[in-house]
mmCIF file with all atom_site columns, C-alpha atoms in Angstrom:
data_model
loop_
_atom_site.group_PDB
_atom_site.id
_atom_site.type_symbol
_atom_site.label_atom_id
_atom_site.label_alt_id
_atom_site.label_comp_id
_atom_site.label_asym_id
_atom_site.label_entity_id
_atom_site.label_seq_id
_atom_site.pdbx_PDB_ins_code
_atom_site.Cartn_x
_atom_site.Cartn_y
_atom_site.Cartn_z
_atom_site.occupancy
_atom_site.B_iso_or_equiv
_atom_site.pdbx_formal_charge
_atom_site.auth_seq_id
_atom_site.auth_comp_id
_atom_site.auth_asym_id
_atom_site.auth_atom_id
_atom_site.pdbx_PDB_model_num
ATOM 1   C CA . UNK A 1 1   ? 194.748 162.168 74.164 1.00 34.00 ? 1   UNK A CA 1
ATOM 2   C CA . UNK A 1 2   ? 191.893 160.195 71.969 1.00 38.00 ? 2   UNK A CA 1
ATOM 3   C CA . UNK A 1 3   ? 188.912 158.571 73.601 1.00 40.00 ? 3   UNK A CA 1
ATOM 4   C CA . UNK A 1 4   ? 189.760 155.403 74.218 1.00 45.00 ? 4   UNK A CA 1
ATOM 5   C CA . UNK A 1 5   ? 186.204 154.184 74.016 1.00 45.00 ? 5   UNK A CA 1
ATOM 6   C CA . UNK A 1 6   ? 185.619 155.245 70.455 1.00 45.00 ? 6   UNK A CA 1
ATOM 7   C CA . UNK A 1 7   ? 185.049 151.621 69.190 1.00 52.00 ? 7   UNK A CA 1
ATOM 8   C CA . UNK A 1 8   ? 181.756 152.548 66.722 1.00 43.00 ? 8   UNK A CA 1
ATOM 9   C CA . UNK A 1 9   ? 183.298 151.507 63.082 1.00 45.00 ? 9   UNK A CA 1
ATOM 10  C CA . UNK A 1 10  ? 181.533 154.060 61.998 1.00 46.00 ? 10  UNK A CA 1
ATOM 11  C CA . UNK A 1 11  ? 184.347 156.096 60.969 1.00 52.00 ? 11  UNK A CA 1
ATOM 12  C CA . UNK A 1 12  ? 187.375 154.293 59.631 1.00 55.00 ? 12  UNK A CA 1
ATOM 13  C CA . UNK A 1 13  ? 189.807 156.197 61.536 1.00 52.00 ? 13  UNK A CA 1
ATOM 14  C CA . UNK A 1 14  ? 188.862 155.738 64.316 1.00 51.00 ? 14  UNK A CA 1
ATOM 15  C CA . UNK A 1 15  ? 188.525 151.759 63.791 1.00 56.00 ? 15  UNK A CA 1
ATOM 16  C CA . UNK A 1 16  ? 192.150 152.040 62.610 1.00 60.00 ? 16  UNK A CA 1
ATOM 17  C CA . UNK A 1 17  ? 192.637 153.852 66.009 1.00 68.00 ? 17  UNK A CA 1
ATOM 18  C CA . UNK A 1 18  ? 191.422 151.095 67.552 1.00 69.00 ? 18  UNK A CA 1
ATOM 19  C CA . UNK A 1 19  ? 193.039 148.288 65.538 1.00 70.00 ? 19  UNK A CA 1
ATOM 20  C CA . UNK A 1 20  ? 196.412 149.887 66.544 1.00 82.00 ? 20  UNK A CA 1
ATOM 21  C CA . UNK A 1 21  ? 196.111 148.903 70.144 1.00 89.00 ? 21  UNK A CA 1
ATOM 22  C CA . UNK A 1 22  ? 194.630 145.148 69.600 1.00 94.00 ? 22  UNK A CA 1
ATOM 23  C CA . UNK A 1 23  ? 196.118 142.028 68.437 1.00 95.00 ? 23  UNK A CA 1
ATOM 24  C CA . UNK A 1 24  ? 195.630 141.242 64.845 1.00 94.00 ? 24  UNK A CA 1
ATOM 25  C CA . UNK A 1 25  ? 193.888 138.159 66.795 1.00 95.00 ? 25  UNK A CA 1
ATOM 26  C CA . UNK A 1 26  ? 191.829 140.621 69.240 1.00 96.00 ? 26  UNK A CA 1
ATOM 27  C CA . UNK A 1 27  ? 190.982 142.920 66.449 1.00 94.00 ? 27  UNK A CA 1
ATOM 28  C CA . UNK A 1 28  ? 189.345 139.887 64.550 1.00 94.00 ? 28  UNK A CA 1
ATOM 29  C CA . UNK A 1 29  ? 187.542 139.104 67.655 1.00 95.00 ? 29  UNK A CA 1
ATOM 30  C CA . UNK A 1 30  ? 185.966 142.783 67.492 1.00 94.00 ? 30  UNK A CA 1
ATOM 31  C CA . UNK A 1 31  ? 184.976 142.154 63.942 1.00 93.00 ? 31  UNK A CA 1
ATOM 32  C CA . UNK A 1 32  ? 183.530 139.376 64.784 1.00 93.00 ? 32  UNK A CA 1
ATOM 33  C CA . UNK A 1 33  ? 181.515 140.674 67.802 1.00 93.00 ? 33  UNK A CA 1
ATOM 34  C CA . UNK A 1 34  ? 180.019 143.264 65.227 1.00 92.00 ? 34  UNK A CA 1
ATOM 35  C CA . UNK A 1 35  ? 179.076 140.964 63.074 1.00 92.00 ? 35  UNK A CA 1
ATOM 36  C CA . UNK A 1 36  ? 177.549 138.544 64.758 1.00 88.00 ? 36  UNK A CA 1
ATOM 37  C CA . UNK A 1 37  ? 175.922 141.260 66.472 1.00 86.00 ? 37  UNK A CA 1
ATOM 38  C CA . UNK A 1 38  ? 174.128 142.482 63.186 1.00 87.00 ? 38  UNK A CA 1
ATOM 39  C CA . UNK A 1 39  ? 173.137 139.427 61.597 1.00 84.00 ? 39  UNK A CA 1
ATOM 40  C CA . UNK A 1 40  ? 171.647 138.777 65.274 1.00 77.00 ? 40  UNK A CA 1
ATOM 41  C CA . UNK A 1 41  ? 169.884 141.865 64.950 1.00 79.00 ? 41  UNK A CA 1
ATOM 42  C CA . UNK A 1 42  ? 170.823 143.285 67.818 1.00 80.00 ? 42  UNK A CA 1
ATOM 43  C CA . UNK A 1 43  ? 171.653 146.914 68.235 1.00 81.00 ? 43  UNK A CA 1
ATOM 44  C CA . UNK A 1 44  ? 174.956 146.681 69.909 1.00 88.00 ? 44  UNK A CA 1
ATOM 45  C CA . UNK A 1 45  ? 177.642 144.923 70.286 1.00 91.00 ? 45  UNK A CA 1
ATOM 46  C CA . UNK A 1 46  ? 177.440 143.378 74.288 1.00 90.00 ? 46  UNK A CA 1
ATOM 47  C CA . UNK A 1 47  ? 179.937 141.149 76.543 1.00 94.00 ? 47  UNK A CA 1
ATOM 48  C CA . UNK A 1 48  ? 178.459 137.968 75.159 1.00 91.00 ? 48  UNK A CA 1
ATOM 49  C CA . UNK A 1 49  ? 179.211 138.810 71.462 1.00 93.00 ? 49  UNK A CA 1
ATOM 50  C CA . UNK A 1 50  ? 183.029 139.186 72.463 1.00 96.00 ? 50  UNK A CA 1
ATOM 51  C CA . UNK A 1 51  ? 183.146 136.397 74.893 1.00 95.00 ? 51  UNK A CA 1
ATOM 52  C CA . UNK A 1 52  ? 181.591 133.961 71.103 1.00 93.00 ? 52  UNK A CA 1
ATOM 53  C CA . UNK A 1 53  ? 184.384 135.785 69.220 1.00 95.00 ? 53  UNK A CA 1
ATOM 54  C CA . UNK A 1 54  ? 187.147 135.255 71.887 1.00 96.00 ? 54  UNK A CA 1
ATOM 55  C CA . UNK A 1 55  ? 186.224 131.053 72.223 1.00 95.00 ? 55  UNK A CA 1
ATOM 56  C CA . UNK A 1 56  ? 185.544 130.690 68.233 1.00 93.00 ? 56  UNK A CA 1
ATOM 57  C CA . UNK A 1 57  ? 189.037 132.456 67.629 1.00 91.00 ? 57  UNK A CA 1
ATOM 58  C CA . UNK A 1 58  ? 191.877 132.267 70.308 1.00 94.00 ? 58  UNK A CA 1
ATOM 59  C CA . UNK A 1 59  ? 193.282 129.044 71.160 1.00 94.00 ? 59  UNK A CA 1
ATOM 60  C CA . UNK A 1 60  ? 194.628 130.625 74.296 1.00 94.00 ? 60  UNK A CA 1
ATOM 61  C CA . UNK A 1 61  ? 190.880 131.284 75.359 1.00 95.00 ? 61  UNK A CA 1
ATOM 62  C CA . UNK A 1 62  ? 190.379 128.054 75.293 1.00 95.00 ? 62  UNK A CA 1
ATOM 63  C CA . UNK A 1 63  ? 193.353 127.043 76.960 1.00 94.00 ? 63  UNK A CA 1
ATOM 64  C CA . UNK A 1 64  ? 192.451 129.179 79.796 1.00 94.00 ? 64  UNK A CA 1
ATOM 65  C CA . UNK A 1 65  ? 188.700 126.760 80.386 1.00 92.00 ? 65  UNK A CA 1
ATOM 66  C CA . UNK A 1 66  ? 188.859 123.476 81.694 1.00 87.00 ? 66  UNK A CA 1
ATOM 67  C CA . UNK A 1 67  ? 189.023 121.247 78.662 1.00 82.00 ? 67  UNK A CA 1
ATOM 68  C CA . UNK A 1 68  ? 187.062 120.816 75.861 1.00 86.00 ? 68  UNK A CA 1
ATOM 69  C CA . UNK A 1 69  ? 183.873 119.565 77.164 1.00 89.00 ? 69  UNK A CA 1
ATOM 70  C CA . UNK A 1 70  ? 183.385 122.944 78.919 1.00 90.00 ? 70  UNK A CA 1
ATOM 71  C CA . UNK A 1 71  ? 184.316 125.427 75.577 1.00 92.00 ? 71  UNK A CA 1
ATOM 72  C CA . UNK A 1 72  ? 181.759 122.871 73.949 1.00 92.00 ? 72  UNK A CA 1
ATOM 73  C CA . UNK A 1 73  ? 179.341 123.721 76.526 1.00 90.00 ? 73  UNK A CA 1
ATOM 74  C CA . UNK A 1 74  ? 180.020 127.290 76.311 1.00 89.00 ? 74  UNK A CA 1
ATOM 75  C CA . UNK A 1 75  ? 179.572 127.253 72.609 1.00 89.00 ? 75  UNK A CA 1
ATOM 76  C CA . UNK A 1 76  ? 176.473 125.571 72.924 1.00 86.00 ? 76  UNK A CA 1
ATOM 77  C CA . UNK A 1 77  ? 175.122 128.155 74.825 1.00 83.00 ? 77  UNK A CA 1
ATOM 78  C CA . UNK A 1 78  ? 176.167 130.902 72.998 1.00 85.00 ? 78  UNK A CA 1
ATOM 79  C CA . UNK A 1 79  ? 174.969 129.490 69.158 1.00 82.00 ? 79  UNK A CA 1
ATOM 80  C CA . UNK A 1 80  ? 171.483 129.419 70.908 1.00 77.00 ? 80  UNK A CA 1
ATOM 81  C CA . UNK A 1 81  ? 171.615 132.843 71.570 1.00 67.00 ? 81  UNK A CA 1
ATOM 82  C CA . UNK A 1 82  ? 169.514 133.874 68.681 1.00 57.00 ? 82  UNK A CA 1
ATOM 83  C CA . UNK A 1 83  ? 167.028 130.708 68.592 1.00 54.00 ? 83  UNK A CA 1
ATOM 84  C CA . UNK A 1 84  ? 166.411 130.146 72.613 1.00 52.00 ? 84  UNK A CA 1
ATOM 85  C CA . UNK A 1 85  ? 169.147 131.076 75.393 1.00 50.00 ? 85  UNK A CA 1
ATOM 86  C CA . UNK A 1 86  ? 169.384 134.509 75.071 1.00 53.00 ? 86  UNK A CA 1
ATOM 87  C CA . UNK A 1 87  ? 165.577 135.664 73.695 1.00 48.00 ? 87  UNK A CA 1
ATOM 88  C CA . UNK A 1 88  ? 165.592 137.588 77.058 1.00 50.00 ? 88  UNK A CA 1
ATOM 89  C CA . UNK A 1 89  ? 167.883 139.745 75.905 1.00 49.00 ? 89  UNK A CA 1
ATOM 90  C CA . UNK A 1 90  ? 166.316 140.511 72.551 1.00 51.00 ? 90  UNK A CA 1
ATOM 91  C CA . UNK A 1 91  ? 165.754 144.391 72.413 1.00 50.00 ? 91  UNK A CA 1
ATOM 92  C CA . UNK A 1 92  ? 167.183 145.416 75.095 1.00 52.00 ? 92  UNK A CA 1
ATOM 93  C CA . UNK A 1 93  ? 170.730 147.313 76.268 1.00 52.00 ? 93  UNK A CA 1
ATOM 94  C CA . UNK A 1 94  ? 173.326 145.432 78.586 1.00 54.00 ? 94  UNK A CA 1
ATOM 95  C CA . UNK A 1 95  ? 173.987 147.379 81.651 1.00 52.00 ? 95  UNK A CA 1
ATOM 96  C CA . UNK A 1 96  ? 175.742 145.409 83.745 1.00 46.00 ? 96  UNK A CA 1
ATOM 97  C CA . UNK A 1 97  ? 175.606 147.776 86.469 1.00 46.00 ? 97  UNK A CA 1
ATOM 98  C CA . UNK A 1 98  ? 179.487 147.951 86.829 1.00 45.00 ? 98  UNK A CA 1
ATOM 99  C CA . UNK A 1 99  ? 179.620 151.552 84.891 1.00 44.00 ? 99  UNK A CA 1
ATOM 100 C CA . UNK A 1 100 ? 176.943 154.238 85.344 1.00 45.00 ? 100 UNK A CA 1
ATOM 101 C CA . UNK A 1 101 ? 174.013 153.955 82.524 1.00 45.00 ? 101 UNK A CA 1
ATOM 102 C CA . UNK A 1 102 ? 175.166 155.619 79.936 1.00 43.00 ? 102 UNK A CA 1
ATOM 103 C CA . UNK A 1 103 ? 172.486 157.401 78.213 1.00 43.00 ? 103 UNK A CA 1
ATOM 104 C CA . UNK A 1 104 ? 174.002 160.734 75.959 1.00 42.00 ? 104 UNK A CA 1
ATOM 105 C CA . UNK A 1 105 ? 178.086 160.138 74.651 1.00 44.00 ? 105 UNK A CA 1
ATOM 106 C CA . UNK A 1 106 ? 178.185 156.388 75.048 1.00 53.00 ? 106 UNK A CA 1
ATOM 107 C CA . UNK A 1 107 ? 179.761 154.531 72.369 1.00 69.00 ? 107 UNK A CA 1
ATOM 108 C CA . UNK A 1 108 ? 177.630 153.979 69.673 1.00 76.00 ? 108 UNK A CA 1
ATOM 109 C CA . UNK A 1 109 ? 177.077 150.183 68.529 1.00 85.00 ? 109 UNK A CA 1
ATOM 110 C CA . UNK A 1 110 ? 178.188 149.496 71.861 1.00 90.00 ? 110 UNK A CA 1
ATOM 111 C CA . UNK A 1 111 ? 176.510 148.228 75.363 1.00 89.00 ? 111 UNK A CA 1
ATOM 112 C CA . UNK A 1 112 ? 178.445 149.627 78.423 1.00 92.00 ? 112 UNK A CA 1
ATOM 113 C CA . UNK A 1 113 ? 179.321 146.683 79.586 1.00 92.00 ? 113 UNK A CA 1
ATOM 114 C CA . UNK A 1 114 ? 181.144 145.698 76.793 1.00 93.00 ? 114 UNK A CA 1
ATOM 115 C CA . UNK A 1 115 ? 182.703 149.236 76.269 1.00 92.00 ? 115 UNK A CA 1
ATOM 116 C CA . UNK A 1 116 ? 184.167 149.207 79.872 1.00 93.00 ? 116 UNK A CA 1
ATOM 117 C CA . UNK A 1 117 ? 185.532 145.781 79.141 1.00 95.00 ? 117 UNK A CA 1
ATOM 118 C CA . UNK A 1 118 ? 187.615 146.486 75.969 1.00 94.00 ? 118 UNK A CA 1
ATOM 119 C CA . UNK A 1 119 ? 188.416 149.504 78.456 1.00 94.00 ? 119 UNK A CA 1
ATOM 120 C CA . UNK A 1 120 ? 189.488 147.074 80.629 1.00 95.00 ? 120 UNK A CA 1
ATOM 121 C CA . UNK A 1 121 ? 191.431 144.965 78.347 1.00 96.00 ? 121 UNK A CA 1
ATOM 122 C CA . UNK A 1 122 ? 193.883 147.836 77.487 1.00 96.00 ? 122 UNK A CA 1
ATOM 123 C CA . UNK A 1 123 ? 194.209 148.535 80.801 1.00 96.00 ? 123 UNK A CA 1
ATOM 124 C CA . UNK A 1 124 ? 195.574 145.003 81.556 1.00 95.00 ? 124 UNK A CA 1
ATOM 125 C CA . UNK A 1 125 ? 197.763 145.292 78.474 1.00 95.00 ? 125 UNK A CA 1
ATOM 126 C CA . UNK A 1 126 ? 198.874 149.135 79.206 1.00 95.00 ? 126 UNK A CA 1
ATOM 127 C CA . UNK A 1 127 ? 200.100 147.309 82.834 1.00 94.00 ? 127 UNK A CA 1
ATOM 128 C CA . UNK A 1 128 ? 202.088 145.187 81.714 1.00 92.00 ? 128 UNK A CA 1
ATOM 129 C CA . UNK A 1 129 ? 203.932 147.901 79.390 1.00 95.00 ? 129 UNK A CA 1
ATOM 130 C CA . UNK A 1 130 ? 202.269 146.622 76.080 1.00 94.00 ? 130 UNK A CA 1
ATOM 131 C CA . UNK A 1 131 ? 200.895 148.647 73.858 1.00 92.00 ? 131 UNK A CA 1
ATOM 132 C CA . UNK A 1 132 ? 198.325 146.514 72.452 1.00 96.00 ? 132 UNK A CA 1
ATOM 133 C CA . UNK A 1 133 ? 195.506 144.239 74.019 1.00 96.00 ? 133 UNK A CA 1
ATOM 134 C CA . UNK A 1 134 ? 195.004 140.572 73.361 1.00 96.00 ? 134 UNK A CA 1
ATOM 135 C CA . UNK A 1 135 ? 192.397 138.248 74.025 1.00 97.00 ? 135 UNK A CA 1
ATOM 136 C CA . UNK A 1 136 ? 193.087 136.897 76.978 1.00 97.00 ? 136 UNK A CA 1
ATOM 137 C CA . UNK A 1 137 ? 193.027 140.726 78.529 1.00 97.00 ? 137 UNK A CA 1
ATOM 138 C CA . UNK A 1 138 ? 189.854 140.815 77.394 1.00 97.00 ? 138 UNK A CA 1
ATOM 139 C CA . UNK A 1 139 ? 188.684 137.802 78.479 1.00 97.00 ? 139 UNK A CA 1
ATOM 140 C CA . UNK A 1 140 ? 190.055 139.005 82.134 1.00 97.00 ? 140 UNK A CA 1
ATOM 141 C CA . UNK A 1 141 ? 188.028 142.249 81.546 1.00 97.00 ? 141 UNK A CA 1
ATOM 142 C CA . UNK A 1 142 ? 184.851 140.632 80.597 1.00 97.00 ? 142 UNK A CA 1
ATOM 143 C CA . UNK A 1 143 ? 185.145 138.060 83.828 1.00 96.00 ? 143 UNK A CA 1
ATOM 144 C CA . UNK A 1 144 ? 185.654 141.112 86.002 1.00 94.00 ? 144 UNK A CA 1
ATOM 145 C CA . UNK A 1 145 ? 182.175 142.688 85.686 1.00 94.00 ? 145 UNK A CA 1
ATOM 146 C CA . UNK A 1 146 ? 180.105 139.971 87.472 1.00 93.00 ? 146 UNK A CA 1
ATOM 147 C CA . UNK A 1 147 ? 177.176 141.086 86.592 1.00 90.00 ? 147 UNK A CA 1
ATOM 148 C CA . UNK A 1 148 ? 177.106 141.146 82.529 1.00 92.00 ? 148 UNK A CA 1
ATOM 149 C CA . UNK A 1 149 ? 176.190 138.866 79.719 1.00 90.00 ? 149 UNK A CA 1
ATOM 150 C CA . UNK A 1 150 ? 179.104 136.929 79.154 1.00 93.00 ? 150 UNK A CA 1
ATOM 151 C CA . UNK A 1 151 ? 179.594 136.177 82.942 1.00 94.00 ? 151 UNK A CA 1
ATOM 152 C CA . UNK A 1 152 ? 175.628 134.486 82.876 1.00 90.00 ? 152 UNK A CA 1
ATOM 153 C CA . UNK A 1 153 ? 176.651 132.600 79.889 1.00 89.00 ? 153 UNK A CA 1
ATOM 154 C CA . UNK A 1 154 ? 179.385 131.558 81.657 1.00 93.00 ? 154 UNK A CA 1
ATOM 155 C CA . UNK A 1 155 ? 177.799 130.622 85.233 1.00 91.00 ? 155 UNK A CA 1
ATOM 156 C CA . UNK A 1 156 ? 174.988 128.389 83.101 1.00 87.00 ? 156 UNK A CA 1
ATOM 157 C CA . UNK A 1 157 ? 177.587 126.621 81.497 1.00 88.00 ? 157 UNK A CA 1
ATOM 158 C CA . UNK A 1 158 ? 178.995 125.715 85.232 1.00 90.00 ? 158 UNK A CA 1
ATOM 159 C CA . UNK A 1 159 ? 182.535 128.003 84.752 1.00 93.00 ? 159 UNK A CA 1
ATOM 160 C CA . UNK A 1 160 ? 184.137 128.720 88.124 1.00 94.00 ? 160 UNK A CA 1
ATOM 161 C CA . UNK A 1 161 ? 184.610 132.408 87.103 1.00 94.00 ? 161 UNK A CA 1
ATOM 162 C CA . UNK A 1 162 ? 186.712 133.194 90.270 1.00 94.00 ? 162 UNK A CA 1
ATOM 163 C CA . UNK A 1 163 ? 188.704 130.302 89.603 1.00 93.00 ? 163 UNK A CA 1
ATOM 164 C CA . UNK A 1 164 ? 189.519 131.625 85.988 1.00 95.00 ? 164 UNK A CA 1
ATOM 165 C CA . UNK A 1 165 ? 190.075 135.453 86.931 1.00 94.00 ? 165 UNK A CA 1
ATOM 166 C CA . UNK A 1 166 ? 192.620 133.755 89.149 1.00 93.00 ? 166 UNK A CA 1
ATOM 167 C CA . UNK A 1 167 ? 194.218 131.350 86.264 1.00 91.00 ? 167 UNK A CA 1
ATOM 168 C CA . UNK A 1 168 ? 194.009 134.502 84.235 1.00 92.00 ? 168 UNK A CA 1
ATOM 169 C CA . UNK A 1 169 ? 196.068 136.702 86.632 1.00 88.00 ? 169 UNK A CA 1
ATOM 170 C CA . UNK A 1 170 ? 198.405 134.702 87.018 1.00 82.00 ? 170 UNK A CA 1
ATOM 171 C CA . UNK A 1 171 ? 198.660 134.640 83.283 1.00 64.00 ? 171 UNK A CA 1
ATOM 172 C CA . UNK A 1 172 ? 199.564 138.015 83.241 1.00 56.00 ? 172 UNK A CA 1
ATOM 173 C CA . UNK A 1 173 ? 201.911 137.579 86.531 1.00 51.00 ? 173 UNK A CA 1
ATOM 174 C CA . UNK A 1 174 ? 203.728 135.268 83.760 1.00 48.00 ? 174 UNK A CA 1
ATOM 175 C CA . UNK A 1 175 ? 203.791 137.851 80.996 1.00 48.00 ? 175 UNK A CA 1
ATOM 176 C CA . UNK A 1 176 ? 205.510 140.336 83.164 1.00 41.00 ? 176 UNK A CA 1
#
């Protein structure tokens, strides 16, 4: 069986690996993560680079938030990542806590946190008997791990994230 977690881009296969178990619209997501993530200057990829690709991208995402005034709110936070909100961050590796520091055999380009939750999002898929993730599976991933990036981003901008795990199982409930 292949590592699952084997997200780098580094090597083209195994970015092709990984491309075969997203949705086209999930795997843009990821490409956008990692590129925002670069021109940010930041040295991985972390939950609140997904959670910017998943609202700019997915209408379901959005779908999922309580109107428009709230993505907009989102959004705002997150485009001020690199000019205010988010300066704290600057240099520094997200470890949400929810998976053991990972310090030798992580994956490279990627914080933890946001490695367990694309771990997490083909979990959610492989439950429901699909074979590839989409965004909202990530999305439910990255609102599982209370303690990461894109959960803060989300608390500031005033998101009941227990209220949206629950829209978002249910979701899935309806996929089944």
């Amino acid at each position: 069986m292949q590592n699952r977690t084997a997200y780098s881009g580094a090597d083209d296969s195994v970015r092709e690996d990984l491309d075969s178990r997203l949705t086209v619209e999930l795997a843009s997501v990821v490409s956008a993560a990692r590129r925002r993530a670069t021109r940010d200057g930041d040295r991985q990829v972390d939950t609140a680079h997904l959670l910017h690709g998943l609202l700019e991208s997915d209408p379901a995402v959005r779908a999922a938030f309580d109107g428009g005034p709230q993505v907009a709110r989102l959004l705002g936070y997150l485009v001020q990542r690199s000019i205010g909100y988010g300066l704290q961050w600057l240099g520094t590796v997200e470890d949400s806590g929810a998976v053991p520091v990972v310090t030798e055999g992580g994956v490279p380009g990627w914080s933890p946190a946001a490695a367990a939750a694309m771990d997490g999002a083909l979990d959610r898929a492989h439950a429901r008997y699909d074979t590839r993730a989409g965004c909202l599976d990530l999305l439910a991933a990255l609102v599982d791990d209370p303690e990461s990036r894109a959960v803060e981003v989300l608390r500031r901008a005033s998101v009941d994230t227990a209220r949206l795990a629950a829209r978002l199982d249910g979701e899935r409930a309806g996929q089944d």
